[in-house]
Protein backbone atom coordinates (compact mmCIF):
# COMPACT_ATOMS: atom_id res chain seq x y z
CA UNK A 1 0.00 0.00 0.00
CA UNK A 2 1.33 3.42 -1.01
CA UNK A 3 1.49 6.11 1.68
CA UNK A 4 -0.84 8.26 -0.40
CA UNK A 5 -3.53 5.59 0.05
CA UNK A 6 -3.54 6.30 3.79
CA UNK A 7 -4.85 9.87 3.71
CA UNK A 8 -7.96 10.94 5.57
CA UNK A 9 -9.64 14.27 5.94
CA UNK A 10 -10.74 14.92 9.52
CA UNK A 11 -13.67 17.30 9.69
CA UNK A 12 -13.35 19.42 12.83
CA UNK A 13 -15.42 22.28 14.21
CA UNK A 14 -16.31 24.77 11.49
CA UNK A 15 -14.16 27.90 11.62
CA UNK A 16 -17.01 30.37 11.13
CA UNK A 17 -20.44 29.01 12.01
CA UNK A 18 -23.44 31.29 11.63
CA UNK A 19 -23.59 31.77 15.40
CA UNK A 20 -20.17 33.50 15.38
CA UNK A 21 -21.54 36.34 13.27
CA UNK A 22 -21.01 37.58 9.73
CA UNK A 23 -17.58 37.20 8.11
CA UNK A 24 -17.24 39.21 4.87
CA UNK A 25 -14.88 36.62 3.34
CA UNK A 26 -17.68 34.04 3.64
CA UNK A 27 -20.48 36.23 2.24
CA UNK A 28 -20.85 34.11 -0.91
CA UNK A 29 -21.06 30.83 1.02
CA UNK A 30 -24.17 29.25 2.45
CA UNK A 31 -24.11 29.79 6.22
CA UNK A 32 -23.32 26.78 8.38
CA UNK A 33 -25.20 26.41 11.65
CA UNK A 34 -22.96 24.94 14.36
CA UNK A 35 -23.96 21.28 14.82
CA UNK A 36 -25.23 20.25 18.25
CA UNK A 37 -25.15 16.49 17.60
CA UNK A 38 -22.62 14.17 16.02
CA UNK A 39 -25.15 13.28 13.30
CA UNK A 40 -25.50 16.99 12.42
CA UNK A 41 -21.69 17.41 12.31
CA UNK A 42 -21.42 14.33 10.08
CA UNK A 43 -24.04 15.81 7.72
CA UNK A 44 -22.09 19.09 7.50
CA UNK A 45 -18.93 17.08 6.81
CA UNK A 46 -20.71 15.14 4.03
CA UNK A 47 -21.97 18.38 2.48
CA UNK A 48 -18.50 19.93 2.68
CA UNK A 49 -16.76 16.91 1.16
CA UNK A 50 -19.34 16.71 -1.64
CA UNK A 51 -19.18 20.43 -2.43
CA UNK A 52 -15.36 20.37 -2.45
CA UNK A 53 -15.14 17.07 -4.39
CA UNK A 54 -13.04 15.46 -1.67
CA UNK A 55 -11.79 12.11 -2.94
CA UNK A 56 -10.48 10.65 0.31
CA UNK A 57 -12.26 9.14 3.29
CA UNK A 58 -13.67 11.74 5.67
CA UNK A 59 -13.58 11.20 9.41
CA UNK A 60 -15.58 13.42 11.78
CA UNK A 61 -14.21 14.79 15.04
CA UNK A 62 -16.50 14.38 18.05
CA UNK A 63 -18.44 17.27 19.59
CA UNK A 64 -15.79 17.61 22.31
CA UNK A 65 -13.29 18.39 19.48
CA UNK A 66 -10.90 15.68 20.68
CA UNK A 67 -8.82 15.54 17.48
CA UNK A 68 -8.74 19.31 17.10
CA UNK A 69 -7.43 19.67 20.65
CA UNK A 70 -5.02 16.73 20.52
CA UNK A 71 -3.27 18.11 17.43
CA UNK A 72 -3.95 21.78 18.15
CA UNK A 73 -5.70 21.91 14.76
CA UNK A 74 -6.81 25.49 15.27
CA UNK A 75 -5.96 27.50 13.24
CA UNK A 76 -3.59 25.05 11.46
CA UNK A 77 -5.47 22.78 9.12
CA UNK A 78 -2.91 20.74 7.17
CA UNK A 79 -1.15 17.91 8.99
CA UNK A 80 0.58 14.66 8.10
CA UNK A 81 0.48 12.32 11.07
CA UNK A 82 2.67 9.24 10.98
CA UNK A 83 1.45 5.78 11.86
CA UNK A 84 3.14 6.34 15.22
CA UNK A 85 0.74 9.25 15.90
CA UNK A 86 3.45 11.91 15.67
CA UNK A 87 3.09 15.00 13.49
CA UNK A 88 5.45 14.85 10.52
CA UNK A 89 4.16 17.98 8.80
CA UNK A 90 1.95 20.93 9.67
CA UNK A 91 1.04 24.00 7.65
CA UNK A 92 2.58 27.28 8.73
CA UNK A 93 -0.76 29.06 9.08
CA UNK A 94 -4.44 28.34 8.49
CA UNK A 95 -5.00 27.25 4.91
CA UNK A 96 -1.27 27.23 4.14
CA UNK A 97 0.52 24.25 2.62
CA UNK A 98 4.21 24.33 1.74
CA UNK A 99 4.02 21.87 -1.16
CA UNK A 100 7.80 21.32 -1.41
CA UNK A 101 8.12 20.59 2.30
CA UNK A 102 5.02 18.38 2.25
CA UNK A 103 6.36 16.36 -0.70
CA UNK A 104 9.69 15.94 1.08
CA UNK A 105 7.94 14.62 4.20
CA UNK A 106 5.81 12.23 2.15
CA UNK A 107 8.83 10.88 0.26
CA UNK A 108 10.64 10.28 3.55
CA UNK A 109 7.65 8.53 5.11
CA UNK A 110 7.08 6.40 2.01
CA UNK A 111 10.58 4.94 2.40
CA UNK A 112 9.77 3.65 5.91
PDB file of C-alpha atoms in Angstrom:
ATOM      1  CA  UNK A   1       0.000   0.000   0.000  1.00  0.00           C
ATOM      2  CA  UNK A   2       1.327   3.421  -1.011  1.00  0.00           C
ATOM      3  CA  UNK A   3       1.492   6.112   1.677  1.00  0.00           C
ATOM      4  CA  UNK A   4      -0.844   8.262  -0.398  1.00  0.00           C
ATOM      5  CA  UNK A   5      -3.533   5.585   0.048  1.00  0.00           C
ATOM      6  CA  UNK A   6      -3.539   6.296   3.791  1.00  0.00           C
ATOM      7  CA  UNK A   7      -4.849   9.868   3.712  1.00  0.00           C
ATOM      8  CA  UNK A   8      -7.955  10.937   5.572  1.00  0.00           C
ATOM      9  CA  UNK A   9      -9.635  14.270   5.941  1.00  0.00           C
ATOM     10  CA  UNK A  10     -10.739  14.918   9.519  1.00  0.00           C
ATOM     11  CA  UNK A  11     -13.671  17.295   9.693  1.00  0.00           C
ATOM     12  CA  UNK A  12     -13.347  19.419  12.831  1.00  0.00           C
ATOM     13  CA  UNK A  13     -15.423  22.285  14.213  1.00  0.00           C
ATOM     14  CA  UNK A  14     -16.311  24.768  11.491  1.00  0.00           C
ATOM     15  CA  UNK A  15     -14.161  27.901  11.623  1.00  0.00           C
ATOM     16  CA  UNK A  16     -17.014  30.366  11.126  1.00  0.00           C
ATOM     17  CA  UNK A  17     -20.442  29.006  12.010  1.00  0.00           C
ATOM     18  CA  UNK A  18     -23.440  31.287  11.628  1.00  0.00           C
ATOM     19  CA  UNK A  19     -23.586  31.771  15.402  1.00  0.00           C
ATOM     20  CA  UNK A  20     -20.170  33.501  15.378  1.00  0.00           C
ATOM     21  CA  UNK A  21     -21.540  36.341  13.272  1.00  0.00           C
ATOM     22  CA  UNK A  22     -21.008  37.577   9.731  1.00  0.00           C
ATOM     23  CA  UNK A  23     -17.583  37.204   8.115  1.00  0.00           C
ATOM     24  CA  UNK A  24     -17.236  39.209   4.874  1.00  0.00           C
ATOM     25  CA  UNK A  25     -14.883  36.618   3.342  1.00  0.00           C
ATOM     26  CA  UNK A  26     -17.683  34.037   3.641  1.00  0.00           C
ATOM     27  CA  UNK A  27     -20.477  36.227   2.237  1.00  0.00           C
ATOM     28  CA  UNK A  28     -20.848  34.108  -0.912  1.00  0.00           C
ATOM     29  CA  UNK A  29     -21.056  30.829   1.019  1.00  0.00           C
ATOM     30  CA  UNK A  30     -24.168  29.245   2.445  1.00  0.00           C
ATOM     31  CA  UNK A  31     -24.109  29.785   6.216  1.00  0.00           C
ATOM     32  CA  UNK A  32     -23.318  26.777   8.384  1.00  0.00           C
ATOM     33  CA  UNK A  33     -25.198  26.412  11.645  1.00  0.00           C
ATOM     34  CA  UNK A  34     -22.959  24.938  14.357  1.00  0.00           C
ATOM     35  CA  UNK A  35     -23.957  21.285  14.819  1.00  0.00           C
ATOM     36  CA  UNK A  36     -25.229  20.254  18.246  1.00  0.00           C
ATOM     37  CA  UNK A  37     -25.152  16.494  17.598  1.00  0.00           C
ATOM     38  CA  UNK A  38     -22.617  14.169  16.023  1.00  0.00           C
ATOM     39  CA  UNK A  39     -25.147  13.284  13.304  1.00  0.00           C
ATOM     40  CA  UNK A  40     -25.495  16.994  12.417  1.00  0.00           C
ATOM     41  CA  UNK A  41     -21.694  17.410  12.308  1.00  0.00           C
ATOM     42  CA  UNK A  42     -21.424  14.331  10.083  1.00  0.00           C
ATOM     43  CA  UNK A  43     -24.038  15.809   7.723  1.00  0.00           C
ATOM     44  CA  UNK A  44     -22.090  19.092   7.499  1.00  0.00           C
ATOM     45  CA  UNK A  45     -18.927  17.079   6.809  1.00  0.00           C
ATOM     46  CA  UNK A  46     -20.714  15.139   4.026  1.00  0.00           C
ATOM     47  CA  UNK A  47     -21.968  18.381   2.480  1.00  0.00           C
ATOM     48  CA  UNK A  48     -18.502  19.930   2.681  1.00  0.00           C
ATOM     49  CA  UNK A  49     -16.763  16.912   1.157  1.00  0.00           C
ATOM     50  CA  UNK A  50     -19.341  16.712  -1.643  1.00  0.00           C
ATOM     51  CA  UNK A  51     -19.183  20.435  -2.430  1.00  0.00           C
ATOM     52  CA  UNK A  52     -15.358  20.369  -2.448  1.00  0.00           C
ATOM     53  CA  UNK A  53     -15.143  17.072  -4.388  1.00  0.00           C
ATOM     54  CA  UNK A  54     -13.040  15.464  -1.666  1.00  0.00           C
ATOM     55  CA  UNK A  55     -11.789  12.107  -2.936  1.00  0.00           C
ATOM     56  CA  UNK A  56     -10.480  10.654   0.315  1.00  0.00           C
ATOM     57  CA  UNK A  57     -12.258   9.141   3.291  1.00  0.00           C
ATOM     58  CA  UNK A  58     -13.669  11.743   5.672  1.00  0.00           C
ATOM     59  CA  UNK A  59     -13.579  11.197   9.411  1.00  0.00           C
ATOM     60  CA  UNK A  60     -15.584  13.417  11.780  1.00  0.00           C
ATOM     61  CA  UNK A  61     -14.214  14.790  15.043  1.00  0.00           C
ATOM     62  CA  UNK A  62     -16.499  14.384  18.050  1.00  0.00           C
ATOM     63  CA  UNK A  63     -18.444  17.272  19.593  1.00  0.00           C
ATOM     64  CA  UNK A  64     -15.785  17.612  22.307  1.00  0.00           C
ATOM     65  CA  UNK A  65     -13.288  18.394  19.482  1.00  0.00           C
ATOM     66  CA  UNK A  66     -10.899  15.682  20.685  1.00  0.00           C
ATOM     67  CA  UNK A  67      -8.820  15.535  17.482  1.00  0.00           C
ATOM     68  CA  UNK A  68      -8.736  19.309  17.095  1.00  0.00           C
ATOM     69  CA  UNK A  69      -7.430  19.673  20.646  1.00  0.00           C
ATOM     70  CA  UNK A  70      -5.017  16.732  20.516  1.00  0.00           C
ATOM     71  CA  UNK A  71      -3.273  18.108  17.427  1.00  0.00           C
ATOM     72  CA  UNK A  72      -3.953  21.783  18.145  1.00  0.00           C
ATOM     73  CA  UNK A  73      -5.697  21.913  14.763  1.00  0.00           C
ATOM     74  CA  UNK A  74      -6.806  25.488  15.273  1.00  0.00           C
ATOM     75  CA  UNK A  75      -5.960  27.498  13.240  1.00  0.00           C
ATOM     76  CA  UNK A  76      -3.590  25.052  11.462  1.00  0.00           C
ATOM     77  CA  UNK A  77      -5.467  22.777   9.124  1.00  0.00           C
ATOM     78  CA  UNK A  78      -2.913  20.736   7.170  1.00  0.00           C
ATOM     79  CA  UNK A  79      -1.148  17.906   8.995  1.00  0.00           C
ATOM     80  CA  UNK A  80       0.584  14.661   8.104  1.00  0.00           C
ATOM     81  CA  UNK A  81       0.480  12.320  11.066  1.00  0.00           C
ATOM     82  CA  UNK A  82       2.665   9.240  10.983  1.00  0.00           C
ATOM     83  CA  UNK A  83       1.452   5.779  11.863  1.00  0.00           C
ATOM     84  CA  UNK A  84       3.143   6.345  15.225  1.00  0.00           C
ATOM     85  CA  UNK A  85       0.738   9.253  15.904  1.00  0.00           C
ATOM     86  CA  UNK A  86       3.445  11.912  15.670  1.00  0.00           C
ATOM     87  CA  UNK A  87       3.088  14.997  13.494  1.00  0.00           C
ATOM     88  CA  UNK A  88       5.450  14.845  10.520  1.00  0.00           C
ATOM     89  CA  UNK A  89       4.158  17.982   8.796  1.00  0.00           C
ATOM     90  CA  UNK A  90       1.950  20.925   9.672  1.00  0.00           C
ATOM     91  CA  UNK A  91       1.040  23.996   7.653  1.00  0.00           C
ATOM     92  CA  UNK A  92       2.578  27.275   8.727  1.00  0.00           C
ATOM     93  CA  UNK A  93      -0.764  29.064   9.080  1.00  0.00           C
ATOM     94  CA  UNK A  94      -4.443  28.342   8.489  1.00  0.00           C
ATOM     95  CA  UNK A  95      -4.996  27.249   4.913  1.00  0.00           C
ATOM     96  CA  UNK A  96      -1.267  27.225   4.137  1.00  0.00           C
ATOM     97  CA  UNK A  97       0.519  24.249   2.619  1.00  0.00           C
ATOM     98  CA  UNK A  98       4.212  24.325   1.741  1.00  0.00           C
ATOM     99  CA  UNK A  99       4.025  21.867  -1.156  1.00  0.00           C
ATOM    100  CA  UNK A 100       7.798  21.318  -1.414  1.00  0.00           C
ATOM    101  CA  UNK A 101       8.116  20.590   2.301  1.00  0.00           C
ATOM    102  CA  UNK A 102       5.021  18.383   2.253  1.00  0.00           C
ATOM    103  CA  UNK A 103       6.357  16.358  -0.695  1.00  0.00           C
ATOM    104  CA  UNK A 104       9.689  15.935   1.084  1.00  0.00           C
ATOM    105  CA  UNK A 105       7.944  14.619   4.201  1.00  0.00           C
ATOM    106  CA  UNK A 106       5.806  12.227   2.149  1.00  0.00           C
ATOM    107  CA  UNK A 107       8.830  10.883   0.258  1.00  0.00           C
ATOM    108  CA  UNK A 108      10.645  10.284   3.553  1.00  0.00           C
ATOM    109  CA  UNK A 109       7.651   8.527   5.111  1.00  0.00           C
ATOM    110  CA  UNK A 110       7.081   6.402   2.012  1.00  0.00           C
ATOM    111  CA  UNK A 111      10.577   4.941   2.400  1.00  0.00           C
ATOM    112  CA  UNK A 112       9.768   3.648   5.906  1.00  0.00           C
TER     113      UNK A 112
END
